[in-house]
Short mmCIF file of C-alpha atoms in Angstrom, two decimals:
data_model
loop_
_atom_site.label_atom_id
_atom_site.label_comp_id
_atom_site.label_asym_id
_atom_site.label_seq_id
_atom_site.Cartn_x
_atom_site.Cartn_y
_atom_site.Cartn_z
CA MET A 53 0.00 0.00 0.00
CA GLY A 54 1.08 3.58 -0.68
CA GLU A 55 3.82 2.47 -3.09
CA GLU A 56 4.06 2.28 -6.89
CA VAL A 57 6.10 0.02 -9.13
CA LYS A 58 8.18 1.86 -11.74
CA ALA A 59 10.18 -0.34 -14.12
CA GLY A 60 10.36 -3.03 -11.48
CA VAL A 61 11.36 -0.61 -8.69
CA LEU A 62 9.12 0.21 -5.74
CA VAL A 63 8.76 4.00 -5.28
CA PRO A 64 7.47 5.16 -1.87
CA GLU A 65 4.34 7.34 -1.87
CA SER A 66 6.18 10.16 -0.02
CA VAL A 67 8.70 10.40 -2.90
CA LEU A 68 5.89 10.47 -5.47
CA LYS A 69 4.14 13.26 -3.57
CA LYS A 70 7.40 15.19 -3.34
CA GLN A 71 7.98 14.82 -7.10
CA LYS A 72 4.42 15.92 -7.85
CA ARG A 73 4.79 18.95 -5.57
CA ALA A 74 8.14 19.86 -7.19
CA ASP A 75 6.58 19.62 -10.67
CA GLU A 76 3.68 21.89 -9.60
CA TRP A 77 6.10 24.43 -8.15
CA ALA A 78 8.28 24.36 -11.29
CA LEU A 79 5.19 24.92 -13.49
CA ALA A 80 3.97 27.80 -11.26
CA LYS A 81 7.43 29.40 -11.32
CA ALA A 82 7.66 29.07 -15.13
CA ASN A 83 4.23 30.72 -15.51
CA GLU A 84 5.27 33.48 -13.10
CA LEU A 85 8.47 34.15 -15.07
CA ALA A 86 6.53 34.25 -18.35
CA VAL A 87 4.04 36.77 -16.92
CA ALA A 88 6.91 38.88 -15.44
CA LYS A 89 8.72 38.85 -18.80
CA THR A 90 5.58 39.98 -20.67
CA LYS A 91 4.99 42.73 -18.08
CA LYS A 92 8.63 43.88 -18.30
CA VAL A 93 8.42 44.24 -22.10
CA ALA A 94 5.13 46.18 -21.83
CA ASP A 95 6.53 48.39 -19.03
CA ARG A 96 9.70 49.13 -21.03
CA LYS A 97 7.62 50.31 -24.01
CA LEU A 98 5.45 52.47 -21.72
CA ILE A 99 8.51 53.97 -19.95
CA CYS A 100 10.16 54.83 -23.32
CA LYS A 101 6.92 56.48 -24.46
CA LYS A 102 6.64 58.50 -21.22
CA ALA A 103 10.31 59.56 -21.40
CA ARG A 104 9.75 60.87 -24.96
CA GLN A 105 6.62 62.76 -23.87
CA TYR A 106 8.42 64.37 -20.93
CA ALA A 107 11.41 65.33 -23.12
CA GLU A 108 9.04 66.98 -25.64
CA GLU A 109 7.22 68.77 -22.79
CA TYR A 110 10.48 70.15 -21.31
CA GLN A 111 11.67 71.21 -24.79
CA LYS A 112 8.37 72.97 -25.48
CA GLN A 113 8.52 74.84 -22.14
CA ALA A 114 12.11 75.98 -22.82
CA LYS A 115 11.11 77.21 -26.31
CA GLU A 116 8.08 79.07 -24.92
CA LEU A 117 10.30 80.78 -22.34
CA ILE A 118 12.75 81.94 -25.06
CA ASP A 119 9.85 83.22 -27.22
CA LEU A 120 8.34 85.17 -24.30
CA LYS A 121 11.72 86.75 -23.45
CA ARG A 122 12.25 87.77 -27.10
CA GLU A 123 8.75 89.21 -27.34
CA ALA A 124 9.26 91.24 -24.15
CA ARG A 125 12.63 92.55 -25.43
CA LEU A 126 11.07 93.63 -28.74
CA LYS A 127 8.44 95.62 -26.83
CA GLY A 128 11.17 97.35 -24.81
CA GLY A 129 10.40 95.51 -21.57
CA PHE A 130 11.73 92.40 -19.89
CA TYR A 131 10.22 89.05 -19.01
CA VAL A 132 9.75 88.14 -15.34
CA ASN A 133 9.84 84.41 -14.64
CA PRO A 134 6.74 82.98 -12.89
CA GLU A 135 7.08 82.28 -9.17
CA ALA A 136 8.93 79.02 -8.54
CA LYS A 137 7.02 76.06 -7.10
CA LEU A 138 10.00 73.92 -6.09
CA LEU A 139 12.84 74.54 -3.63
CA PHE A 140 16.03 72.61 -2.92
CA ILE A 141 17.42 73.15 0.58
CA ILE A 142 20.98 72.28 1.69
CA ARG A 143 22.14 72.38 5.30
CA ILE A 144 25.51 74.15 5.54
CA ARG A 145 26.14 74.44 9.30
CA GLY A 146 26.52 72.01 12.19
CA ILE A 147 24.85 71.79 15.59
CA ASN A 148 26.99 74.16 17.73
CA ALA A 149 25.10 76.80 19.76
CA MET A 150 21.81 75.97 18.05
CA HIS A 151 18.44 76.99 19.50
CA PRO A 152 16.16 73.99 20.27
CA THR A 153 13.40 75.39 18.00
CA THR A 154 15.84 75.70 15.10
CA LYS A 155 17.04 72.16 15.75
CA LYS A 156 13.45 70.87 15.71
CA ILE A 157 12.65 72.66 12.43
CA LEU A 158 15.76 71.17 10.79
CA GLN A 159 14.61 67.72 11.96
CA LEU A 160 11.14 68.35 10.49
CA LEU A 161 12.80 69.34 7.19
CA ARG A 162 14.80 66.04 7.38
CA LEU A 163 18.09 67.99 7.43
CA ARG A 164 19.76 66.10 10.27
CA GLN A 165 23.35 66.24 8.96
CA ILE A 166 25.56 68.89 7.40
CA PHE A 167 25.40 68.90 3.56
CA ASN A 168 22.08 67.04 3.53
CA GLY A 169 19.66 68.25 0.84
CA VAL A 170 15.88 67.92 0.33
CA PHE A 171 13.22 69.12 -2.11
CA LEU A 172 10.34 71.21 -0.77
CA LYS A 173 7.14 72.70 -2.18
CA VAL A 174 6.95 76.51 -1.98
CA ASN A 175 4.14 77.59 0.36
CA LYS A 176 3.62 79.95 3.31
CA ALA A 177 4.37 77.31 5.98
CA THR A 178 7.59 76.22 4.23
CA MET A 179 8.84 79.79 3.82
CA ASN A 180 8.09 80.61 7.49
CA MET A 181 10.10 77.56 8.59
CA LEU A 182 12.97 78.50 6.29
CA HIS A 183 13.12 82.05 7.69
CA ARG A 184 13.63 80.54 11.17
CA VAL A 185 16.54 78.32 10.04
CA GLU A 186 18.00 80.63 7.34
CA PRO A 187 21.47 81.00 8.98
CA TYR A 188 21.92 77.21 8.89
CA VAL A 189 20.74 76.45 5.34
CA THR A 190 21.00 77.69 1.77
CA TYR A 191 18.21 77.19 -0.74
CA GLY A 192 17.05 78.09 -4.22
CA TYR A 193 15.10 77.01 -7.28
CA PRO A 194 16.56 73.89 -8.97
CA ASN A 195 16.25 73.41 -12.73
CA LEU A 196 15.60 70.20 -14.70
CA LYS A 197 19.33 69.38 -15.02
CA SER A 198 19.87 69.65 -11.25
CA VAL A 199 16.81 67.53 -10.36
CA LYS A 200 17.83 64.83 -12.87
CA GLU A 201 21.46 64.72 -11.75
CA LEU A 202 20.56 64.57 -8.06
CA ILE A 203 18.03 61.74 -8.43
CA TYR A 204 20.09 59.69 -10.90
CA LYS A 205 23.43 60.11 -9.10
CA ARG A 206 22.53 60.41 -5.41
CA GLY A 207 18.94 59.11 -5.31
CA TYR A 208 17.98 56.60 -2.62
CA GLY A 209 14.44 55.44 -1.89
CA LYS A 210 12.70 54.56 1.36
CA VAL A 211 11.47 50.95 1.03
CA ASN A 212 10.14 49.36 4.26
CA LYS A 213 12.03 52.05 6.24
CA GLN A 214 15.30 51.02 4.55
CA ARG A 215 17.61 53.16 2.37
CA ILE A 216 17.64 51.45 -1.04
CA PRO A 217 19.65 52.81 -4.03
CA LEU A 218 17.52 53.68 -7.09
CA THR A 219 19.25 51.28 -9.45
CA ASP A 220 16.06 49.89 -11.00
CA ASN A 221 12.61 51.19 -11.97
CA SER A 222 11.06 48.31 -9.99
CA VAL A 223 12.18 50.01 -6.72
CA VAL A 224 10.15 53.11 -7.68
CA GLU A 225 7.16 51.07 -8.91
CA GLN A 226 7.07 48.94 -5.75
CA VAL A 227 6.39 51.98 -3.53
CA LEU A 228 4.83 54.59 -5.87
CA GLY A 229 3.12 52.34 -8.43
CA LYS A 230 -0.28 53.05 -6.85
CA HIS A 231 0.21 56.75 -7.73
CA GLU A 232 1.08 55.88 -11.38
CA ILE A 233 4.77 56.66 -10.80
CA ILE A 234 6.48 53.58 -12.23
CA CYS A 235 9.93 54.78 -13.34
CA MET A 236 12.70 57.33 -12.67
CA GLU A 237 11.37 59.71 -15.36
CA ASP A 238 7.93 59.72 -13.68
CA LEU A 239 9.59 60.48 -10.34
CA ILE A 240 11.67 63.35 -11.82
CA HIS A 241 8.59 64.80 -13.57
CA GLU A 242 6.49 64.62 -10.37
CA ILE A 243 9.21 66.39 -8.33
CA LEU A 244 10.03 69.02 -10.99
CA THR A 245 6.41 69.99 -11.74
CA VAL A 246 5.31 69.62 -8.06
CA GLY A 247 2.52 67.30 -9.21
CA PRO A 248 -0.51 66.00 -7.26
CA HIS A 249 1.56 63.21 -5.64
CA PHE A 250 4.61 65.38 -4.85
CA LYS A 251 4.30 64.65 -1.12
CA GLU A 252 4.42 60.85 -1.60
CA ALA A 253 7.25 61.09 -4.17
CA ASN A 254 9.32 63.42 -1.96
CA ASN A 255 8.78 61.28 1.16
CA PHE A 256 9.91 58.24 -0.85
CA LEU A 257 13.22 59.99 -1.64
CA TRP A 258 15.79 59.70 1.15
CA PRO A 259 17.48 63.06 1.99
CA PHE A 260 20.40 63.56 -0.44
CA GLN A 261 23.84 63.19 1.14
CA LEU A 262 26.00 65.65 -0.81
CA LYS A 263 29.76 66.08 -0.67
CA ALA A 264 31.53 69.25 0.53
CA PRO A 265 31.41 71.82 -2.31
CA LEU A 266 34.33 71.84 -4.74
CA GLY A 267 36.28 75.04 -4.02
CA GLY A 268 34.70 75.37 -0.57
CA LEU A 269 32.18 77.83 0.87
CA LYS A 270 32.85 81.58 1.21
CA LYS A 271 31.49 82.46 4.64
CA LYS A 272 28.79 80.32 6.22
CA ARG A 273 27.84 82.88 8.86
CA ASN A 274 26.86 85.58 6.32
CA HIS A 275 23.84 85.73 4.04
CA TYR A 276 24.32 85.08 0.32
CA VAL A 277 23.51 88.72 -0.56
CA GLU A 278 26.30 89.85 1.83
CA GLY A 279 28.87 87.69 0.06
CA GLY A 280 28.30 84.67 2.32
CA ASP A 281 26.51 81.37 1.76
CA ALA A 282 23.36 81.16 3.92
CA GLY A 283 19.82 81.98 2.81
CA ASN A 284 18.03 82.22 -0.54
CA ARG A 285 20.28 82.17 -3.63
CA GLU A 286 17.41 81.61 -6.12
CA ASP A 287 18.69 80.18 -9.46
CA TYR A 288 22.34 80.20 -8.28
CA ILE A 289 21.57 77.07 -6.22
CA ASN A 290 22.15 75.11 -9.45
CA GLU A 291 25.81 76.15 -9.53
CA LEU A 292 26.23 74.99 -5.90
CA ILE A 293 24.51 71.66 -6.68
CA ARG A 294 27.03 71.06 -9.52
CA ARG A 295 29.90 71.58 -7.05
CA MET A 296 28.37 69.31 -4.39
CA ASN A 297 27.01 66.48 -6.54
#
């Protein structure tokens, strides 16, 4: 009982069950791999399509900006850029002689270490917090090149409270797939345009750990407009990002 004869050899039932189970598992795994392969091909096509759309969108915006500046110059005026929606903040000073409130605000901004950087949406609450910690940080308006370089070179994601390097689109899709952010280009677009899911995308990104700026800082204790480094440097933040990335 419970045994089968195969070519004159008795095979125990436990071995037969084990073989059957192994065959079922192998079939399930093969089906899973086939489905994953099909999905990967479809995702790759979709990602390429999205990347092209975003590139066209950025190109169109740049062309529009040039046209508006030319038009304003022809009329004898000058073009004023619309108010920025995105900020990049870098902490430039340590912890010495720091007020507890300032320390708490820097923790809320996720700037726990010197030369840490984060993206922020421009609003009244953000600007009020930045005014309180202005001597300890420098900030400005990053452009497309800066956002791309930061995320591609120094981007890490928060997956199950762990710091995971963004080496694959699957890392992004795993956490942000429910918000239709499935690849690096989606993530960059969401951050740059401050889209509807900016909060989720920004929380997914681990604070950027930048290196000390090439050529050093001028004077950390003074404001940027006084020849120092602290405070708002508007579009000149991009030059600092190049030196720190």
